[in-house]
PDB file of C-alpha atoms in Angstrom:
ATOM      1  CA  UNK A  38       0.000   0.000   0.000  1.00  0.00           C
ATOM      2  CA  UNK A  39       2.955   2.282   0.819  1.00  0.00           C
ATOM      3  CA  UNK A  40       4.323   1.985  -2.428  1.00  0.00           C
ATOM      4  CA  UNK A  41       1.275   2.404  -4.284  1.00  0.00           C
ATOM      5  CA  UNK A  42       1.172   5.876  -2.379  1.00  0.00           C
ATOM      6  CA  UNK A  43       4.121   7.783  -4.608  1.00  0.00           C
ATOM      7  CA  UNK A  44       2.819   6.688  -7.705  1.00  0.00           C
ATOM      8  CA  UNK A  45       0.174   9.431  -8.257  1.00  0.00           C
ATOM      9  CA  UNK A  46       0.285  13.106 -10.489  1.00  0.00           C
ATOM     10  CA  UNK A  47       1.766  14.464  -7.835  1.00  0.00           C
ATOM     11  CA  UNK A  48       4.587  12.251  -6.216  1.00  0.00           C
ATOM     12  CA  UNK A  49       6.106  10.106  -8.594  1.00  0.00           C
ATOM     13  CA  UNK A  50       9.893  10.132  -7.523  1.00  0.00           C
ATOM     14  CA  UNK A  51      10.530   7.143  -5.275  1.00  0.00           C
ATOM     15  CA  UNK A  52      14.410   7.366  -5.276  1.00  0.00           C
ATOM     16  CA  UNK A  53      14.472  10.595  -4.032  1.00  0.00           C
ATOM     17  CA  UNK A  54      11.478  10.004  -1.202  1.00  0.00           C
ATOM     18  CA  UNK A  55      13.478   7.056  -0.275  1.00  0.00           C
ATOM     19  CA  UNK A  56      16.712   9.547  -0.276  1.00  0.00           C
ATOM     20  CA  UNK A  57      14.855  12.090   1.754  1.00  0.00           C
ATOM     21  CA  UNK A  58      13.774   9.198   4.402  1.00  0.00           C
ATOM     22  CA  UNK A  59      17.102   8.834   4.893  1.00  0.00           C
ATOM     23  CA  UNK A  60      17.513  12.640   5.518  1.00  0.00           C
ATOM     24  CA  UNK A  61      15.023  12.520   7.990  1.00  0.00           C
ATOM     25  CA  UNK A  62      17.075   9.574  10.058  1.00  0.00           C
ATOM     26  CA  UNK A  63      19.903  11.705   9.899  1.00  0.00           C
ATOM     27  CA  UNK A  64      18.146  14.924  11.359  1.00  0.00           C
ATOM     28  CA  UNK A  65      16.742  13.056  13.811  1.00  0.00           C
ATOM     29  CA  UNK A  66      19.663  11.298  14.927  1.00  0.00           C
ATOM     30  CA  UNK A  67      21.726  15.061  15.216  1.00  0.00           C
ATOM     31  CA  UNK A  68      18.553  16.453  16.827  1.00  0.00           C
ATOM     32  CA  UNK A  69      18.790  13.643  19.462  1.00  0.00           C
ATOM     33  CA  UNK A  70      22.683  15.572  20.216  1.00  0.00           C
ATOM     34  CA  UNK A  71      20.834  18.964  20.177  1.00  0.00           C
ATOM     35  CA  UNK A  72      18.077  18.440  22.635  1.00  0.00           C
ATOM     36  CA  UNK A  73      20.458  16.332  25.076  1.00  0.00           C
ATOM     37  CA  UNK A  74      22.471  19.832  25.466  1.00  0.00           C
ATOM     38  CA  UNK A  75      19.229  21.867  25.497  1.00  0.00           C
ATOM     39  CA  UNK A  76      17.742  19.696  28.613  1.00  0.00           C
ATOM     40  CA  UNK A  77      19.692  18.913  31.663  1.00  0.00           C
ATOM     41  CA  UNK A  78      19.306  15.103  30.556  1.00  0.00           C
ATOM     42  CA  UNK A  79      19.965  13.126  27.356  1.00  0.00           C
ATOM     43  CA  UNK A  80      16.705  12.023  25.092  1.00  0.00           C
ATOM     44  CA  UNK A  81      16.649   9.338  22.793  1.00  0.00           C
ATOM     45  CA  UNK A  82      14.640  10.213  19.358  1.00  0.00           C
ATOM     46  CA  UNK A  83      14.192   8.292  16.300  1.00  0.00           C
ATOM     47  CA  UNK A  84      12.459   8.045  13.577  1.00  0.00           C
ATOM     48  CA  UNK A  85       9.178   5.861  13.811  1.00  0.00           C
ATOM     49  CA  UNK A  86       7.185   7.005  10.354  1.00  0.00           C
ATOM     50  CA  UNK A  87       7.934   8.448   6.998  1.00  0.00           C
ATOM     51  CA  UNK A  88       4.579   8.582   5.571  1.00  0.00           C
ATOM     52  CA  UNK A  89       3.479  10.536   2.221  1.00  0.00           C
ATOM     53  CA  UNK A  90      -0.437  10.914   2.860  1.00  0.00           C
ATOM     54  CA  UNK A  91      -3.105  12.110   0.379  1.00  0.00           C
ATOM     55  CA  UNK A  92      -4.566  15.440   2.111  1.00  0.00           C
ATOM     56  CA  UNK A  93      -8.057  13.816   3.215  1.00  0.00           C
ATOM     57  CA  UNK A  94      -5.849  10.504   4.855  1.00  0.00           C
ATOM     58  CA  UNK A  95      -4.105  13.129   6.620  1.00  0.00           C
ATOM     59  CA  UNK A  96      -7.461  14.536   8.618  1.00  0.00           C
ATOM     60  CA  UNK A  97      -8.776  11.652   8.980  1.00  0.00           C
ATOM     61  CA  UNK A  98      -5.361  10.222  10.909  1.00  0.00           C
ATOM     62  CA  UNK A  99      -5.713  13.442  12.805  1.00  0.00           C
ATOM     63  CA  UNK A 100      -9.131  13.172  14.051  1.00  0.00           C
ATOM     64  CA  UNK A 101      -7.932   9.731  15.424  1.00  0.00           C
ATOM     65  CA  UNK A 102      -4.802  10.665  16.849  1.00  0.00           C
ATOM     66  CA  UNK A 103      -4.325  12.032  20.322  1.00  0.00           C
ATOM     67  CA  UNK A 104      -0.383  13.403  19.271  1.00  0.00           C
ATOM     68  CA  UNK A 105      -1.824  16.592  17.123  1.00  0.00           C
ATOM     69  CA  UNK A 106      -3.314  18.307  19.805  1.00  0.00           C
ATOM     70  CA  UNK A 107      -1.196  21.853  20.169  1.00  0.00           C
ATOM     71  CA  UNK A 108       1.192  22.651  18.221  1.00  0.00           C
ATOM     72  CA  UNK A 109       3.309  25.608  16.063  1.00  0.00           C
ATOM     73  CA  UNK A 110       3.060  26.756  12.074  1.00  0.00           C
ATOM     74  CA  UNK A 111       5.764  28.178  10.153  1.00  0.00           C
ATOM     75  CA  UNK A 112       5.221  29.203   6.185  1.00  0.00           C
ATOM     76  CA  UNK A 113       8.198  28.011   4.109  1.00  0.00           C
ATOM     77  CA  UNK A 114       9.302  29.854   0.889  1.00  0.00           C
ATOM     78  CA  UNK A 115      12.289  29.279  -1.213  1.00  0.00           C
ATOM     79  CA  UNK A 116      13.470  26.099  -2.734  1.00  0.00           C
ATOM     80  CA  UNK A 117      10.655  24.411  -0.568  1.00  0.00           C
ATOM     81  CA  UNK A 118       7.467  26.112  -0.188  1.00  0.00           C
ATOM     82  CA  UNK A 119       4.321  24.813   1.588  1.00  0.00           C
ATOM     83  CA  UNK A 120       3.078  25.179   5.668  1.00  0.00           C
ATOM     84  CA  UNK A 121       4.989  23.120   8.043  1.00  0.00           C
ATOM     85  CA  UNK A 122       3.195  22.278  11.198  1.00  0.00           C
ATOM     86  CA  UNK A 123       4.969  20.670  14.586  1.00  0.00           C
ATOM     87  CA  UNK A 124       2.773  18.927  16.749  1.00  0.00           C
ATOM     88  CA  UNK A 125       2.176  17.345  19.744  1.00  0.00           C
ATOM     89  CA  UNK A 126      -0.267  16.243  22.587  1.00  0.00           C
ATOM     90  CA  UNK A 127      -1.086  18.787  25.576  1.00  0.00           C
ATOM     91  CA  UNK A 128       0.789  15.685  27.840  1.00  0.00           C
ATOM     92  CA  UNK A 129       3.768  16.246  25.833  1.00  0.00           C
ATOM     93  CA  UNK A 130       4.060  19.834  26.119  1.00  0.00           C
ATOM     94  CA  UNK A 131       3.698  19.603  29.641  1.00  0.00           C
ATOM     95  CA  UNK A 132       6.187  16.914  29.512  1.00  0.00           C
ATOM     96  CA  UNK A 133       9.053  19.175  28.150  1.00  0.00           C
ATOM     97  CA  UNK A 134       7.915  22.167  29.772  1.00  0.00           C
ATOM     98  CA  UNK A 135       8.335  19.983  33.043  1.00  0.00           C
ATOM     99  CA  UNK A 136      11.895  18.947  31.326  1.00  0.00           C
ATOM    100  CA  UNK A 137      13.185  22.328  31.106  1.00  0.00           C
ATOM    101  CA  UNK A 138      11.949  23.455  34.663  1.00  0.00           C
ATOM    102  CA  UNK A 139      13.234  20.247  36.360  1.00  0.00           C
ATOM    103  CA  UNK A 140      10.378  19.473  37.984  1.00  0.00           C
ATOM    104  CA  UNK A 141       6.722  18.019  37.044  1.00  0.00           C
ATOM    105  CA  UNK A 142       4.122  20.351  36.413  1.00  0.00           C
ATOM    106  CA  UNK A 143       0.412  19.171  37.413  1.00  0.00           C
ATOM    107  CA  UNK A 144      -1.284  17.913  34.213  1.00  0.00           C
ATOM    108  CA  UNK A 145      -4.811  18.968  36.283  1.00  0.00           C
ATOM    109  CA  UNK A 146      -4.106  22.490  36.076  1.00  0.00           C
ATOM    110  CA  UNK A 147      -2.572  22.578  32.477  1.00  0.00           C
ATOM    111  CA  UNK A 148      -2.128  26.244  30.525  1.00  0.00           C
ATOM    112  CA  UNK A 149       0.943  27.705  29.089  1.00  0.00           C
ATOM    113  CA  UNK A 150       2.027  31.156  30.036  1.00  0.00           C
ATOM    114  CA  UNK A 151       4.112  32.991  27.861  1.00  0.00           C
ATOM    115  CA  UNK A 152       7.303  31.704  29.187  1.00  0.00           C
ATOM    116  CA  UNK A 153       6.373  28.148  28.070  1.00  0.00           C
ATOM    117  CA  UNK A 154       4.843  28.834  24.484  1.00  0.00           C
ATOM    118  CA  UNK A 155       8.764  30.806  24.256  1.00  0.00           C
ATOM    119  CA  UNK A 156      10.356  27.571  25.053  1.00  0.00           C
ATOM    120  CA  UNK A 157       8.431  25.469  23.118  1.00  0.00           C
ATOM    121  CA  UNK A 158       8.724  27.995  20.034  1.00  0.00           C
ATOM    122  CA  UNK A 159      12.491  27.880  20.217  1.00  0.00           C
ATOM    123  CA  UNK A 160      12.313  24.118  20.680  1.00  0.00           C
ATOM    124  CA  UNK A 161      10.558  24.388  17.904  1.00  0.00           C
ATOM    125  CA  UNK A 162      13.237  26.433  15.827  1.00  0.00           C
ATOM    126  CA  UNK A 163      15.720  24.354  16.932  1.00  0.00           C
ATOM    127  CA  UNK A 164      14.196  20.670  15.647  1.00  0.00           C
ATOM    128  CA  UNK A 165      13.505  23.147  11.842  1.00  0.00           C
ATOM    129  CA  UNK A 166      16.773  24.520  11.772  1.00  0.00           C
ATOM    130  CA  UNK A 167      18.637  21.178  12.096  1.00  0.00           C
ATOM    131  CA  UNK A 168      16.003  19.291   9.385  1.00  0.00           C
ATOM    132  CA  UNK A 169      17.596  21.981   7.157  1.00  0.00           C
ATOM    133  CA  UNK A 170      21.392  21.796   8.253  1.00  0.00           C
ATOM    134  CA  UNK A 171      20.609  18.055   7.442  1.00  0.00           C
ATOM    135  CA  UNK A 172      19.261  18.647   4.048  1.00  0.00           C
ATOM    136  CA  UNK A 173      21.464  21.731   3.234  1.00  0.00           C
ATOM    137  CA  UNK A 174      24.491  19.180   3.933  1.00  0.00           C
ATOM    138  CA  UNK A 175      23.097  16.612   1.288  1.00  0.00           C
ATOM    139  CA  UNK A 176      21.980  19.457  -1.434  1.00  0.00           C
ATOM    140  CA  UNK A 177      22.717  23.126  -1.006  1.00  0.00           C
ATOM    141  CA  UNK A 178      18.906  24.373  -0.058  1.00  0.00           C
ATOM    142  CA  UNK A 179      17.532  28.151   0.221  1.00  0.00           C
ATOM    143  CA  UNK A 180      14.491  28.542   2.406  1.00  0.00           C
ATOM    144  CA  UNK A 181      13.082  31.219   4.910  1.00  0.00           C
ATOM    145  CA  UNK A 182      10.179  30.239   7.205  1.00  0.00           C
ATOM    146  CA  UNK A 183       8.349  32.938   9.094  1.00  0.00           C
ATOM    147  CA  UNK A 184       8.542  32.752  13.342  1.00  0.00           C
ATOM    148  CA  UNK A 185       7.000  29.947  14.512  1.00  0.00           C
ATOM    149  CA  UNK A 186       3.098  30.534  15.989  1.00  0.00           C
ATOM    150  CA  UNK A 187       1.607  28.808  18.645  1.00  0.00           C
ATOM    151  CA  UNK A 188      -1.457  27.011  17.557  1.00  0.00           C
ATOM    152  CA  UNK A 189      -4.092  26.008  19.949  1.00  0.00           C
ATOM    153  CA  UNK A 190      -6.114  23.325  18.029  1.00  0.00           C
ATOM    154  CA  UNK A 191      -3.938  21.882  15.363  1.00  0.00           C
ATOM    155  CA  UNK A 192      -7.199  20.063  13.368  1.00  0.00           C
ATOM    156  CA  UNK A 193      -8.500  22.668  12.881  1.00  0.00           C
ATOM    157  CA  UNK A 194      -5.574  24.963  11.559  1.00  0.00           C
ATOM    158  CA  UNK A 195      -5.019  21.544   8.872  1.00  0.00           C
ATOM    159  CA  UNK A 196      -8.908  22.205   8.193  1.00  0.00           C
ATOM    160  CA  UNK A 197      -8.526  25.647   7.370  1.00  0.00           C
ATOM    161  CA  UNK A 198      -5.401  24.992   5.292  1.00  0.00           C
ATOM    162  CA  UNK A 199      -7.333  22.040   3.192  1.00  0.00           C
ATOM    163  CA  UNK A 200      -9.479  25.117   1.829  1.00  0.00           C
ATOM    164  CA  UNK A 201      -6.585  26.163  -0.089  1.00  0.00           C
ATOM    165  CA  UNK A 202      -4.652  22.726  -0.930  1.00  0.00           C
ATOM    166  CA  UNK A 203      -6.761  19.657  -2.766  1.00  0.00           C
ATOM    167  CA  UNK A 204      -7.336  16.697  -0.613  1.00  0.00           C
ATOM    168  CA  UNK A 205      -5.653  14.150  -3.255  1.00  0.00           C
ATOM    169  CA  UNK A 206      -2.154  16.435  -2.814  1.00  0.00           C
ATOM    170  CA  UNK A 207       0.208  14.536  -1.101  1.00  0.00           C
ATOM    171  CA  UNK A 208       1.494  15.678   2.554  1.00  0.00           C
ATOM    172  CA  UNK A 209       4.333  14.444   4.480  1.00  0.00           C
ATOM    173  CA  UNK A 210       4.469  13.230   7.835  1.00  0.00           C
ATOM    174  CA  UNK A 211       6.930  12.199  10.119  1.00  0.00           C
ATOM    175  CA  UNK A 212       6.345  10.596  13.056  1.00  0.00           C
ATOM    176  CA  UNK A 213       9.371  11.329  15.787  1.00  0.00           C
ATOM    177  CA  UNK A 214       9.641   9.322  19.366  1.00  0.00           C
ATOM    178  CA  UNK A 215      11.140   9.743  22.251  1.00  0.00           C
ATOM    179  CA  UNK A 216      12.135   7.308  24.753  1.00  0.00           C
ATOM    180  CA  UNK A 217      13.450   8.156  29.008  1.00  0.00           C
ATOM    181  CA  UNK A 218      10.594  10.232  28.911  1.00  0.00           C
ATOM    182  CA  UNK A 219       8.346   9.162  26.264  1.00  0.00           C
ATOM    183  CA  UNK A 220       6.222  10.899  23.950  1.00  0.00           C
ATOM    184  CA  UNK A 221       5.963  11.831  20.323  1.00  0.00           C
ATOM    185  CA  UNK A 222       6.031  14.490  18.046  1.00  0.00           C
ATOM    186  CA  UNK A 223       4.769  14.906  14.414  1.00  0.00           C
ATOM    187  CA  UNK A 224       6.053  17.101  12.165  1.00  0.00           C
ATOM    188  CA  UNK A 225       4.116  17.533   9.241  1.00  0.00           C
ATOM    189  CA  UNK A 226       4.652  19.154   5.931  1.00  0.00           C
ATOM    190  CA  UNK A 227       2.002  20.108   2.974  1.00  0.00           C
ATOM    191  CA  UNK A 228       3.929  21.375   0.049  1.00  0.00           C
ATOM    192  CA  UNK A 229       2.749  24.000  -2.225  1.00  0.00           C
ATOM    193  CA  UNK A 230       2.897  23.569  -5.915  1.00  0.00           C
ATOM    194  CA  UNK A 231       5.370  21.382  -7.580  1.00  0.00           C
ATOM    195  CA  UNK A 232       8.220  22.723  -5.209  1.00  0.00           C
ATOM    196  CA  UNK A 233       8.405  19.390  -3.582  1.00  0.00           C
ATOM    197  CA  UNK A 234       8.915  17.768  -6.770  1.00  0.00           C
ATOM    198  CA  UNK A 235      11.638  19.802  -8.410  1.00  0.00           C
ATOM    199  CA  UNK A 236      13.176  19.291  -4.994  1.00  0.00           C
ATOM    200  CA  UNK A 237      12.952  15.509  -5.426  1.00  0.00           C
ATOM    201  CA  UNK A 238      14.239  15.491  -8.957  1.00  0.00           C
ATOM    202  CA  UNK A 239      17.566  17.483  -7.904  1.00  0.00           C
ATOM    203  CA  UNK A 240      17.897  15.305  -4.995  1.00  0.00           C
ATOM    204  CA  UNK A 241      18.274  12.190  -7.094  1.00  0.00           C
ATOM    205  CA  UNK A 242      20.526  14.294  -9.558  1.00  0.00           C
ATOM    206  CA  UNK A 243      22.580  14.993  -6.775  1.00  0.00           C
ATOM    207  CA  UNK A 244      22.442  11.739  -5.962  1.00  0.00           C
ATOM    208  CA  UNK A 245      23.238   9.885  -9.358  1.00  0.00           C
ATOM    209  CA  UNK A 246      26.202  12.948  -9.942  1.00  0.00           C
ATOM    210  CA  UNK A 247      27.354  11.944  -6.670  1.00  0.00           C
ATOM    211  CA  UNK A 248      27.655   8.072  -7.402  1.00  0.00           C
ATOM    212  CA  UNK A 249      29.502   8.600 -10.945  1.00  0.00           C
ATOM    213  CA  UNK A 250      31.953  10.484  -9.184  1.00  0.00           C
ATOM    214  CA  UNK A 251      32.445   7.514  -6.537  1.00  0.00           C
ATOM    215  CA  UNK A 252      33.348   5.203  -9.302  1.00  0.00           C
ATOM    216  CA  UNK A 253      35.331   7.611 -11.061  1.00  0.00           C
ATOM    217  CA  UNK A 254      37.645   7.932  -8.383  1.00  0.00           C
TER     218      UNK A 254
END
């Protein structure tokens, strides 16, 4: 079923999704080096699902799942264009508030003041900024996103945002888990246009340039 999910009119480069998978792993893994120096303990993240949804499958996993509670939007331009959403459950942003403060808050009287959504935001900046060092390393990439905003109710953000995008474009989701705490993250991309596609096909030029070079030498 997977595979049957990049052959459609608007997703039709498997080598370089498969490529970009592997980008992911990677960002994860140096994000796992980042957070352990951002939070007086070490946390261990990896990747758990690479998934490229059609918009409507998308909803419908969010109405289901408890992770895409809260969350933050940025709007990418540049090579990349599209919204990219980071989300979580209201347990999990207690959780890392709770991690930064060294101490549990009560999940009975959850809120965020505006110290905590400024954490979270530049927790936030931090997990975006090494996805692109990642893919920056692999293929020199130009983007700008603007500041990250707290969102409240992250269905209904994707709702609003399905207004503008077609529900058979496909969306990208990663799923990211932690483990000693646990909890997950998902951060979730829905690309505008055809940028994700011309950013597939140079990835796989880059990667079949990079290959003939390998046996040339």
């Amino acid at each position: 079923m997977r595979k049957g999910l990049f052959y459609s009119p608007l997703l039709t480069n498997e080598h370089g999704v498969n490529k970009l998978e592997k980008l992911y792993q990677t960002g994860v893994h140096s994000l796992k080096y980042k957070l352990s120096s951002f939070f007086p303990q070490s946390i261990d993240l990896e990747l758990t699902g690479f998934f490229f949804l059609p918009f409507s499958w998308l909803i419908q996993n969010l109405e289901h799942t408890p992770t895409a509670e809260i969350g933050f939007h940025s709007r990418v331009t540049g090579d990349l264009k599209g919204e990219l959403y980071l989300c979580f459950s209201r347990e999990t942003a207690m959780e890392l508030v709770s991690l930064e403060m060294k101490r549990k808050r009560p999940f009975r009287k959850f809120f965020l003041n505006k110290i905590d959504e400024s954490f979270l935001s530049e927790l936030t900046n931090i997990l975006i900024n090494t996805f692109w060092h990642t893919l920056h390393e692999e293929l020199p990439t130009r983007w700008w996103l603007t500041p990250p905003v707290m969102i409240q109710n992250v269905m209904k953000s994707i709702q609003l945002a399905s207004k503008i995008y077609s529900f058979d474009r496909r969306v990208l989701l990663a799923e990211i888990s932690a483990y000693r705490p646990s909890f997950k993250m998902e951060l979730i991309f829905i690309p505008a246009g055809e940028s994700l596609n011309h950013f597939l096909a140079k990835l796989t030029d880059h990667m079949v340039r990079s290959e003939l070079e390998e046996n040339l030498f």
